[in-house]
Short mmCIF file of C-alpha atoms and ligand atoms in Angstrom, two decimals:
data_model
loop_
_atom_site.label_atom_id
_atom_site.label_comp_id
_atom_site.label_asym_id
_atom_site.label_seq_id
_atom_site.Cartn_x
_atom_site.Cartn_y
_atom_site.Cartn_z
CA UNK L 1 -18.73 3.73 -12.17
CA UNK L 2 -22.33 4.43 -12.17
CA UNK L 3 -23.33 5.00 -8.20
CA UNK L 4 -22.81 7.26 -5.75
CA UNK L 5 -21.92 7.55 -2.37
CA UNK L 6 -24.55 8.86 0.29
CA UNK L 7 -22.66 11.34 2.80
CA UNK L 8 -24.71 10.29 6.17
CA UNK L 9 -24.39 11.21 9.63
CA UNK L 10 -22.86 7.83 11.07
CA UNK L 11 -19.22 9.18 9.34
CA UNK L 12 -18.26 11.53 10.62
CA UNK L 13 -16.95 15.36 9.05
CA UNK L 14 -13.69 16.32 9.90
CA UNK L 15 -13.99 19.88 11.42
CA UNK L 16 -11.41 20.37 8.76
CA UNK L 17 -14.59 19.36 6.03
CA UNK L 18 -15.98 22.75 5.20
CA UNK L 19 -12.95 24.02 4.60
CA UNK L 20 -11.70 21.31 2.22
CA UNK L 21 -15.08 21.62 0.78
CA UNK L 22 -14.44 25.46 -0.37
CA UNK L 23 -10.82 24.39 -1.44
CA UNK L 24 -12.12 22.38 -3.36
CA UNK L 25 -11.77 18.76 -2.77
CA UNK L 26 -13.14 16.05 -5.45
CA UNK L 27 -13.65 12.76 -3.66
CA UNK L 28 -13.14 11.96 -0.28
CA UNK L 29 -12.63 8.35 1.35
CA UNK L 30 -13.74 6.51 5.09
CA UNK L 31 -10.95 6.53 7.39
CA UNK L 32 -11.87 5.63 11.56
CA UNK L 33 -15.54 6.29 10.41
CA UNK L 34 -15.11 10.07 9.21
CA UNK L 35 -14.84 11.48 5.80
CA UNK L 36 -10.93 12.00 4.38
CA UNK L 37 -9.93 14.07 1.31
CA UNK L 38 -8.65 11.48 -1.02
CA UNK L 39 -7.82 14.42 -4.39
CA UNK L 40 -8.74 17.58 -5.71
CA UNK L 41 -8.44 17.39 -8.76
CA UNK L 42 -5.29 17.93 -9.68
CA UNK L 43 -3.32 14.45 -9.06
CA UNK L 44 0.32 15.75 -10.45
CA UNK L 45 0.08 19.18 -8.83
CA UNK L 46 -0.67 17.61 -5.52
CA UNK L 47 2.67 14.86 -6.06
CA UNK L 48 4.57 17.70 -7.08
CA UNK L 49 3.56 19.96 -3.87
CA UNK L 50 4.69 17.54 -1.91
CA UNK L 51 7.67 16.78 -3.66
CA UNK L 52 8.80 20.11 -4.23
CA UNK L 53 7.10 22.67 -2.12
CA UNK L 54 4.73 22.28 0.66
CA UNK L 55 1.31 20.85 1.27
CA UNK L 56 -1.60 20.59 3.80
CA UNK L 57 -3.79 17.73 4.28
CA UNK L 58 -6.82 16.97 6.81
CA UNK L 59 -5.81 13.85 8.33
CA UNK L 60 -8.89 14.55 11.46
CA UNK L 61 -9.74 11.02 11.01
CA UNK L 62 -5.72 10.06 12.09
CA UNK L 63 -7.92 9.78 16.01
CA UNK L 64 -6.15 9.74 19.00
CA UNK L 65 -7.17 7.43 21.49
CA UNK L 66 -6.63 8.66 24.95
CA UNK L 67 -5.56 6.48 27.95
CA UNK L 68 -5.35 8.97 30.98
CA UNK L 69 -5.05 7.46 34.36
CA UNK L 70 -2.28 6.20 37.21
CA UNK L 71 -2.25 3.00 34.57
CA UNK L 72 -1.98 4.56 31.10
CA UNK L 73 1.88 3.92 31.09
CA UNK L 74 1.28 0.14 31.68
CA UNK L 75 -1.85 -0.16 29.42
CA UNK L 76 0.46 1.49 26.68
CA UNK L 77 2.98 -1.11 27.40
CA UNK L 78 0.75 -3.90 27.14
CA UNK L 79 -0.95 -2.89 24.16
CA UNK L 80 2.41 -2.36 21.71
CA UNK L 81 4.78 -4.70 20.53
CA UNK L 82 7.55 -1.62 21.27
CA UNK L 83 8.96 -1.05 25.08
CA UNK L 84 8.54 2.12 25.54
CA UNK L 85 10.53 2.21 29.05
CA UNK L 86 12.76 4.72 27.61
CA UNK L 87 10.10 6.87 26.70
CA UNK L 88 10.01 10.33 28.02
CA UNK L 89 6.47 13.17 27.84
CA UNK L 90 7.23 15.27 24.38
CA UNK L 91 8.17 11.67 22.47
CA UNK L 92 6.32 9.97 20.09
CA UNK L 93 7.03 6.90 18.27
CA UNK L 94 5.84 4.65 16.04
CA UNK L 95 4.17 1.35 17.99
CA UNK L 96 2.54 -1.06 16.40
CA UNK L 97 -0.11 -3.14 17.94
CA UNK L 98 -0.97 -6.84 17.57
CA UNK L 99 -3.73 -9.26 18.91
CA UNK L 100 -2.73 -12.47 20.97
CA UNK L 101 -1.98 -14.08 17.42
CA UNK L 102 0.63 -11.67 16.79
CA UNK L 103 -1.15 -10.08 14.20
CA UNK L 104 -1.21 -6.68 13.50
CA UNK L 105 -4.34 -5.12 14.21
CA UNK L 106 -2.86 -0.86 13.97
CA UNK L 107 -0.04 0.71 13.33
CA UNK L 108 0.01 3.65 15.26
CA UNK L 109 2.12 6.91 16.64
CA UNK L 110 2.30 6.73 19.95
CA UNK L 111 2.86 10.31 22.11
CA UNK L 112 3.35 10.50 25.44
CA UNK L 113 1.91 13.50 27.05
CA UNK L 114 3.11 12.65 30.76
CA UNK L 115 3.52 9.56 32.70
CA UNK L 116 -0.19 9.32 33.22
CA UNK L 117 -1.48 10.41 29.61
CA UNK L 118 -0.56 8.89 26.23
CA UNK L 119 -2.33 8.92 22.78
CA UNK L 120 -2.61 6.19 20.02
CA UNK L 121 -2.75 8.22 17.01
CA UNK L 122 -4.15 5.30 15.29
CA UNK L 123 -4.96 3.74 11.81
CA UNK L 124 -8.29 2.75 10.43
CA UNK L 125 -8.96 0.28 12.61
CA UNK L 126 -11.32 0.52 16.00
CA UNK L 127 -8.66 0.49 18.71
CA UNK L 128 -10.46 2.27 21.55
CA UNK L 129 -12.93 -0.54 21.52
CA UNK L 130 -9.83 -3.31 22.50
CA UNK L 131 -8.24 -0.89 24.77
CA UNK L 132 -11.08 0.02 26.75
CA UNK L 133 -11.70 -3.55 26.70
CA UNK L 134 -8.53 -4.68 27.66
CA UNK L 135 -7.99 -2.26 30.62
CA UNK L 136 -11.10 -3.37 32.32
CA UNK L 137 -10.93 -7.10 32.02
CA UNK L 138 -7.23 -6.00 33.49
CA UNK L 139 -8.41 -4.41 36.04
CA UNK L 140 -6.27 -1.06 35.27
CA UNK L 141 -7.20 2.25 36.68
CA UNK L 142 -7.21 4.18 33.44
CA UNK L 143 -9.75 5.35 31.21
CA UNK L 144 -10.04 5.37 27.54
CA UNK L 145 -11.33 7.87 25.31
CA UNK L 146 -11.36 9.49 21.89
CA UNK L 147 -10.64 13.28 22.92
CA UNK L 148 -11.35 16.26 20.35
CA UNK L 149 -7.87 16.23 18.47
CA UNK L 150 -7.68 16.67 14.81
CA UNK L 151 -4.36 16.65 13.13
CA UNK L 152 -3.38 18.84 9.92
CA UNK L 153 -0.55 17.66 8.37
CA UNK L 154 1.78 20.22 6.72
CA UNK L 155 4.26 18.10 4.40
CA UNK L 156 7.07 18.61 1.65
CA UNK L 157 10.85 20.22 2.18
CA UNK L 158 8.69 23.86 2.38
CA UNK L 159 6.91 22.67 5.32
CA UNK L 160 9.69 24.00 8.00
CA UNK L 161 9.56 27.46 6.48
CA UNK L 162 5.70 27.69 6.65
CA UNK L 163 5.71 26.35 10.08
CA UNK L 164 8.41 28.22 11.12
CA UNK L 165 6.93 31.86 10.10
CA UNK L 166 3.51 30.46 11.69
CA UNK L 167 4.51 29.45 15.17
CA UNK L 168 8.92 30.77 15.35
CA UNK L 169 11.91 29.11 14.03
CA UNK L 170 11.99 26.32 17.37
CA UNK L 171 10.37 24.00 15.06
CA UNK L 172 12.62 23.38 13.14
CA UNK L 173 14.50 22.17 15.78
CA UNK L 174 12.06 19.63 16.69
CA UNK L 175 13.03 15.95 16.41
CA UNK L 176 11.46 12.95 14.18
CA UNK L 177 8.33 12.32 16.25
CA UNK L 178 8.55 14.44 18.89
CA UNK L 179 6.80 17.41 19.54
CA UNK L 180 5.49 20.12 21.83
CA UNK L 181 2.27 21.34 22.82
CA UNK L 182 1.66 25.34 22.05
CA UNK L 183 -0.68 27.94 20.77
CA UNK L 184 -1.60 29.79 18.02
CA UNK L 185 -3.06 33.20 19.50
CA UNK L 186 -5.68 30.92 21.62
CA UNK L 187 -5.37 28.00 19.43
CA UNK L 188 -4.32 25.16 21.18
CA UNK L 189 -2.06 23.06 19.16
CA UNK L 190 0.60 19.79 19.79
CA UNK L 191 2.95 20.43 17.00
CA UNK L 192 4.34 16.91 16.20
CA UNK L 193 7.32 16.47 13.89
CA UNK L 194 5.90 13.81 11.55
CA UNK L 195 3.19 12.67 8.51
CA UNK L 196 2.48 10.15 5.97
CA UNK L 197 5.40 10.88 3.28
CA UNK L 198 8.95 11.11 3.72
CA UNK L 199 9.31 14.57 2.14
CA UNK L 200 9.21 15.54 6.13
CA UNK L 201 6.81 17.92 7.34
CA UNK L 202 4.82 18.54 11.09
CA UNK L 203 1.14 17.47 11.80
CA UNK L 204 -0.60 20.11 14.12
CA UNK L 205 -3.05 18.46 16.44
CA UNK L 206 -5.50 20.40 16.87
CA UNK L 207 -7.15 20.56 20.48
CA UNK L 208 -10.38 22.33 20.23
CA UNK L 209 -12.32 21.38 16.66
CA UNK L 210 -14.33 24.11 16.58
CA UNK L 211 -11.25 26.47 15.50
CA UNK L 212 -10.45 23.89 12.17
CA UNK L 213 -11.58 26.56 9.93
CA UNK L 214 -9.40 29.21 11.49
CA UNK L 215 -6.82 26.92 11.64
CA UNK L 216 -6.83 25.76 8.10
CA UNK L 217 -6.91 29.37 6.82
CA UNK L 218 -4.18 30.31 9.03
CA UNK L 219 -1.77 27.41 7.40
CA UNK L 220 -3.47 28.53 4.41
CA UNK L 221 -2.30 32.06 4.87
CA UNK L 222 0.93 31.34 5.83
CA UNK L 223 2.01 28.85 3.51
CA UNK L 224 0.91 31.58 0.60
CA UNK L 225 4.45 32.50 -0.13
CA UNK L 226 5.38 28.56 -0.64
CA UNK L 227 2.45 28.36 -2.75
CA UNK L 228 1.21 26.00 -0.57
CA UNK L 229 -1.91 23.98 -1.24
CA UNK L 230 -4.25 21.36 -0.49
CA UNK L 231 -3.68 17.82 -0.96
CA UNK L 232 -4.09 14.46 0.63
CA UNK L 233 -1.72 11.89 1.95
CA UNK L 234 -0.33 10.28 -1.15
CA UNK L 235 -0.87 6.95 -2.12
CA UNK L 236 2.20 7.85 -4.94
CA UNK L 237 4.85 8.81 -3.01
CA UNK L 238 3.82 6.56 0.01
CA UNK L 239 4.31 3.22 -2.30
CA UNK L 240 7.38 4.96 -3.74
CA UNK L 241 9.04 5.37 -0.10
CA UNK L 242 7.26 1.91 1.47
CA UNK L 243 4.95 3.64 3.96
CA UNK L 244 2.69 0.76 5.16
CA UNK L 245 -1.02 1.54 4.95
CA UNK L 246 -2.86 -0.84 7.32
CA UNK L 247 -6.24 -1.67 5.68
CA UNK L 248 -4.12 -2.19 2.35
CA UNK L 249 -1.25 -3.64 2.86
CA UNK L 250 -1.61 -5.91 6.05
CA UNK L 251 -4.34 -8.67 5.96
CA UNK L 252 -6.14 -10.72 9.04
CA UNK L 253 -3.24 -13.00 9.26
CA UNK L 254 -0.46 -10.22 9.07
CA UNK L 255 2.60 -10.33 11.72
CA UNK L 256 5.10 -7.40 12.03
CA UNK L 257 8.32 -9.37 10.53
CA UNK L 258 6.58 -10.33 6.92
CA UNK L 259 6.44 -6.23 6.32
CA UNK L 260 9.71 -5.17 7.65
CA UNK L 261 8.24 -3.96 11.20
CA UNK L 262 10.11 -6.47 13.34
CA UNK L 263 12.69 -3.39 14.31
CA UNK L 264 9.53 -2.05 16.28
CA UNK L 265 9.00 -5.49 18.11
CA UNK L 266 10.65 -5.90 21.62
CA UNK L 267 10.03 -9.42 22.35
CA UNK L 268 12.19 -9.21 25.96
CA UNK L 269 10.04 -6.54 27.23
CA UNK L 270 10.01 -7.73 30.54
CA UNK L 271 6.04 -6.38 31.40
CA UNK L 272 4.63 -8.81 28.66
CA UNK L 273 2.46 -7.27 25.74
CA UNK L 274 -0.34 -8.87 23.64
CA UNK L 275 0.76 -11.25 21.13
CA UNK L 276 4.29 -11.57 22.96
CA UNK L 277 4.33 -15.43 22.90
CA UNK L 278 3.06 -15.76 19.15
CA UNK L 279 5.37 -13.16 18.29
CA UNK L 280 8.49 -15.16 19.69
CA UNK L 281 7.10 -18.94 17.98
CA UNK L 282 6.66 -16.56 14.25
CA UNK L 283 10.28 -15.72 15.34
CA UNK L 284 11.57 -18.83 15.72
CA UNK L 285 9.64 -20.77 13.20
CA UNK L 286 10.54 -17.82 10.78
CA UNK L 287 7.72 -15.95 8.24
CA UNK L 288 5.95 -17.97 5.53
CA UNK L 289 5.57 -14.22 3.77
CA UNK L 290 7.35 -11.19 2.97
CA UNK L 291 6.74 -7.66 1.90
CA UNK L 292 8.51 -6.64 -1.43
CA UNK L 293 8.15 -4.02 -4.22
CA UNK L 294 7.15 -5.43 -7.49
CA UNK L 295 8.12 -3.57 -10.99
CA UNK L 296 5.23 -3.66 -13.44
CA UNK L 297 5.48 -3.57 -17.09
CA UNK L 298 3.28 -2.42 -19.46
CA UNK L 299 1.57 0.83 -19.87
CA UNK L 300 0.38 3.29 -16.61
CA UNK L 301 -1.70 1.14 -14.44
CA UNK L 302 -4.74 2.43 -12.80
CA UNK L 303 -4.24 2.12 -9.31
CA UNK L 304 -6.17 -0.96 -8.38
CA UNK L 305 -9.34 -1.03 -6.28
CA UNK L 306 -8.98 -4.71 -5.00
CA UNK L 307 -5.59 -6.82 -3.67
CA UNK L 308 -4.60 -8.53 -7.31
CA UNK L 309 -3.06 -12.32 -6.96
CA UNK L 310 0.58 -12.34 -8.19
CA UNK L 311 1.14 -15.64 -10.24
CA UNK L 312 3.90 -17.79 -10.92
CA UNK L 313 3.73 -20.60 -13.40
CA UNK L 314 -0.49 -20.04 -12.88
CA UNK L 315 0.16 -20.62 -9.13
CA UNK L 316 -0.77 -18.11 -6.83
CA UNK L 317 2.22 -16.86 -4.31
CA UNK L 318 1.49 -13.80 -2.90
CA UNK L 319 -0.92 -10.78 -2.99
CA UNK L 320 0.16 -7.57 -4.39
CA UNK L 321 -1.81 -4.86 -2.12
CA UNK L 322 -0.74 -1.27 -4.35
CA UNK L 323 0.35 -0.39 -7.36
CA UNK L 324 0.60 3.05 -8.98
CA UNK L 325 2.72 5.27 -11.85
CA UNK L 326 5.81 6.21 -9.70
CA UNK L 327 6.90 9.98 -11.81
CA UNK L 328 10.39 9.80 -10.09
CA UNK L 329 11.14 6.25 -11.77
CA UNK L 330 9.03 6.45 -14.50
CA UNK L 331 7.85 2.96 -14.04
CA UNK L 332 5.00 0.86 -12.56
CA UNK L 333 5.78 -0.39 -8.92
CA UNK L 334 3.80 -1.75 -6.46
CA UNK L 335 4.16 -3.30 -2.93
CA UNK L 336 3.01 -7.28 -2.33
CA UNK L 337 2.98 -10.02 0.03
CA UNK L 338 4.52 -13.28 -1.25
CA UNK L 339 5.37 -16.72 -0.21
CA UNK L 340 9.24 -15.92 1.73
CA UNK L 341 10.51 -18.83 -0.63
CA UNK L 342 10.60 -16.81 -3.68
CA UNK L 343 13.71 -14.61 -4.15
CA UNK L 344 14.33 -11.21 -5.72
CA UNK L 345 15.31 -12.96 -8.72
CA UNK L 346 12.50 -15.04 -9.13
CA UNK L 347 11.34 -15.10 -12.76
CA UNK L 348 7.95 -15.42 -14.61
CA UNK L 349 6.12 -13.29 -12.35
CA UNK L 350 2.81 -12.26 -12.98
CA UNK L 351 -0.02 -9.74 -11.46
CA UNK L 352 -3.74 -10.81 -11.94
CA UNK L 353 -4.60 -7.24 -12.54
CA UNK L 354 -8.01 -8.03 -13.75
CA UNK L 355 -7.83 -6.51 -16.75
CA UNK L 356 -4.80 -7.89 -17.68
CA UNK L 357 -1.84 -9.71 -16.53
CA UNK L 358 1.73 -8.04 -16.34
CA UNK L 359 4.87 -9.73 -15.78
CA UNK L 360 6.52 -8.56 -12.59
CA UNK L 361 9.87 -8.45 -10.95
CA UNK L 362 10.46 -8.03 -7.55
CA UNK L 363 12.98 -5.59 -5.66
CA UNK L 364 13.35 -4.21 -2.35
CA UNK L 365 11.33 -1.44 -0.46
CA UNK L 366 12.30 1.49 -0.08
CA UNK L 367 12.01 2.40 -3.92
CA UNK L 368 12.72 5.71 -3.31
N1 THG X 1 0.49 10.47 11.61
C1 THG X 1 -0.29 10.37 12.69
N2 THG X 1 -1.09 9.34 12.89
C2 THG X 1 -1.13 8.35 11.99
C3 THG X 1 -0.34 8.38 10.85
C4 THG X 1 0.50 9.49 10.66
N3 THG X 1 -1.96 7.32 12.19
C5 THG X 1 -2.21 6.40 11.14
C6 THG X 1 -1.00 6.11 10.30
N4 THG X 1 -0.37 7.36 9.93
C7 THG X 1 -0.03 5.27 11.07
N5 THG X 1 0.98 4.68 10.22
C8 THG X 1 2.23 5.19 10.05
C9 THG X 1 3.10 4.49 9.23
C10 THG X 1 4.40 4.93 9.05
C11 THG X 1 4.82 6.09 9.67
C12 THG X 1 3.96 6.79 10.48
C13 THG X 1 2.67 6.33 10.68
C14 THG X 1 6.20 6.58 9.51
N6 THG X 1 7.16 5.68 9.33
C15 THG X 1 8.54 6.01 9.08
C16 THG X 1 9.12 4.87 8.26
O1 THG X 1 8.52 3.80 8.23
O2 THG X 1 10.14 5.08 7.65
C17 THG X 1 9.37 6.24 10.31
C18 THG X 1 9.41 5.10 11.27
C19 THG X 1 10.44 5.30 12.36
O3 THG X 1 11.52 5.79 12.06
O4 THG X 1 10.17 4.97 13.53
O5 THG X 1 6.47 7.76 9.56
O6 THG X 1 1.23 9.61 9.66
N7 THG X 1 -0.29 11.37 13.57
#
């Protein structure tokens, strides 16, 4: 490609940015408005650290938004599709949010702190905008903000030992999701038992950005013997274990059920949430689409910059939204969105890929 890409002051650095910077990072992406390693430099290291040892990524521009008040715990409820009645402070879970179409606008974690403080640690999408929004017009005695919180995720089957000889072997004890809020000689940290990959790992939310760099080196430091090292979340391993990524693989007209998130969808939830009544007509009426890995012959495929139309008989029936070399299958897969009539068996598939069309054959998600 033959431009560049200005770095300006309306996105924002991660506090995390220098240090990424001296690690040395190769491009970065816009994620929430702020700046996001995407690789450095090293593609198969970084997919094998993950895979096989340990890895840290700055994921600052995963933002929390705040709602702090008497009303937070009914602003959460009305904002996700999930009831989170049951929900106790040191849980987090993921809670997907939809507009009053039932589409999904974010697919966040939610924590809750106490019963009057919860975070949205959101997607790239502007969420504090709706719920700040949403809380007024409701009348709800909560505020909204974005506080300073800036996760570091810590991932692969290493991560527990490096976490473990950084803060004491209670994390390892720590549940999907949940976590607990500590320090790190002054450092305030909530250590959170999840990330972007299903190797497993922790995220450390960091409370007080101006301690990133000290906190990066620390991880740094003691993820040495675990030859840990820095990498970003993976758009390889994500496809291969069917981790949704909201600006790719959901569109404007997205609904939870077409990509396998109806599980997180209480429609009974007796407090009402946005998008409840479209949610229960989708329901009934059942989805027009569905989420589905595709298999793509042919040589490695680039990983594709645009959403590429998947074909059948020159007809277009779906969208396919990612595709990449998976290592662990040694094949070409890719997630898509296609009309719900077509089965796995469907034949003559094929993805517009631009340069060239590949046949295709659909299969279910999970890959890995
Ligand atoms: N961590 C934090 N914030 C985030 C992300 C994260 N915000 C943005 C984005 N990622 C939110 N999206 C997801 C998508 C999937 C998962 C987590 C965040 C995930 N899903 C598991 C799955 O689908 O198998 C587990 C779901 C479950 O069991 O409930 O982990 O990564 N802080």
């Amino acid at each position: 490609m033959s431009f560049r890409m200005s770095v300006s002051p309306n996105v924002r650095k991660s506090p995390y940015f220098d240090a990424t910077v001296a690690d040395g990072v190769k491009s970065f992406a816009v994620y929430n408005h702020m700046y996001i390693p995407v690789d450095f430099g090293d593609p198969d290291a970084e997919y094998d650290r993950l895979l096989n040892g340990v890895a840290m990524w700055d994921v600052a521009c995963e933002r929390q938004v705040e709602l702090a008040g008497p009303d937070a715990g009914m602003l959460a409820q009305y904002l996700t599709t999930r009831d989170l009645a049951n929900a106790v402070p040191g849980q987090g879970m993921y809670a997907p949010l939809c507009d009053y179409d039932g589409h999904l606008i974010n697919d966040p974690v939610l924590l809750k702190l106490s019963t009057s403080q919860y975070w949205l640690s959101i997607a790239d999408s502007d969420i504090a905008l709706w719920a700040k929004a949403i809380a007024a017009e409701r009348g709800l005695n909560v505020s909204v903000t974005e506080p300073d919180v800036s996760p570091l995720a810590v991932q692969g089957p290493r991560a527990p030992d490096v976490m473990a000889e950084l803060l004491g072997d209670w994390v390892r004890e720590l549940k999907y999701f949940w976590f607990k809020e500590t320090d790190l000689e002054g450092i305030r940290l909530l250590v959170v038992r999840s990330g972007w990959s299903k190797q497993g790992g922790f995220e450390l939310f960091l409370r007080d950005g101006t301690r990133a760099i000290d906190l990066w080196n620390r991880v740094k430091a003691a993820g040495k013997r675990y030859a840990i090292g820095p990498g970003a979340p993976n758009d390889v391993e994500r496809i291969e274990s069917g981790l949704l990524s909201y600006g790719t693989d959901v569109d404007a007209d997205t609904n939870p059920y077409e990509v396998g998130l109806g599980k997180y969808v209480d429609l009974e939830k007796t407090e009402g949430f946005i998008g409840q009544a479209a949610l229960k007509k989708i329901k009934r009426e059942g989805i027009r689409r569905r989420q589905v890995g595709l298999f793509l012959a042919g040589e490695r495929v680039v990983p594709n910059a645009h959403p590429c139309p998947v074909l059948r008989h020159d007809e277009v029936v779906g969208m396919m939204s990612a595709a990449v070399f998976s290592p662990r299958l040694g094949r070409n897969i890719a997630i898509a969105l296609i009309h719900a009539g077509i089965g796995n068996d469907a034949l003559g598939l094929l993805v517009d890929c631009g340069d060239c069309r590949r046949a295709a054959t659909i299969t279910d998600l999970p890959f890995c």
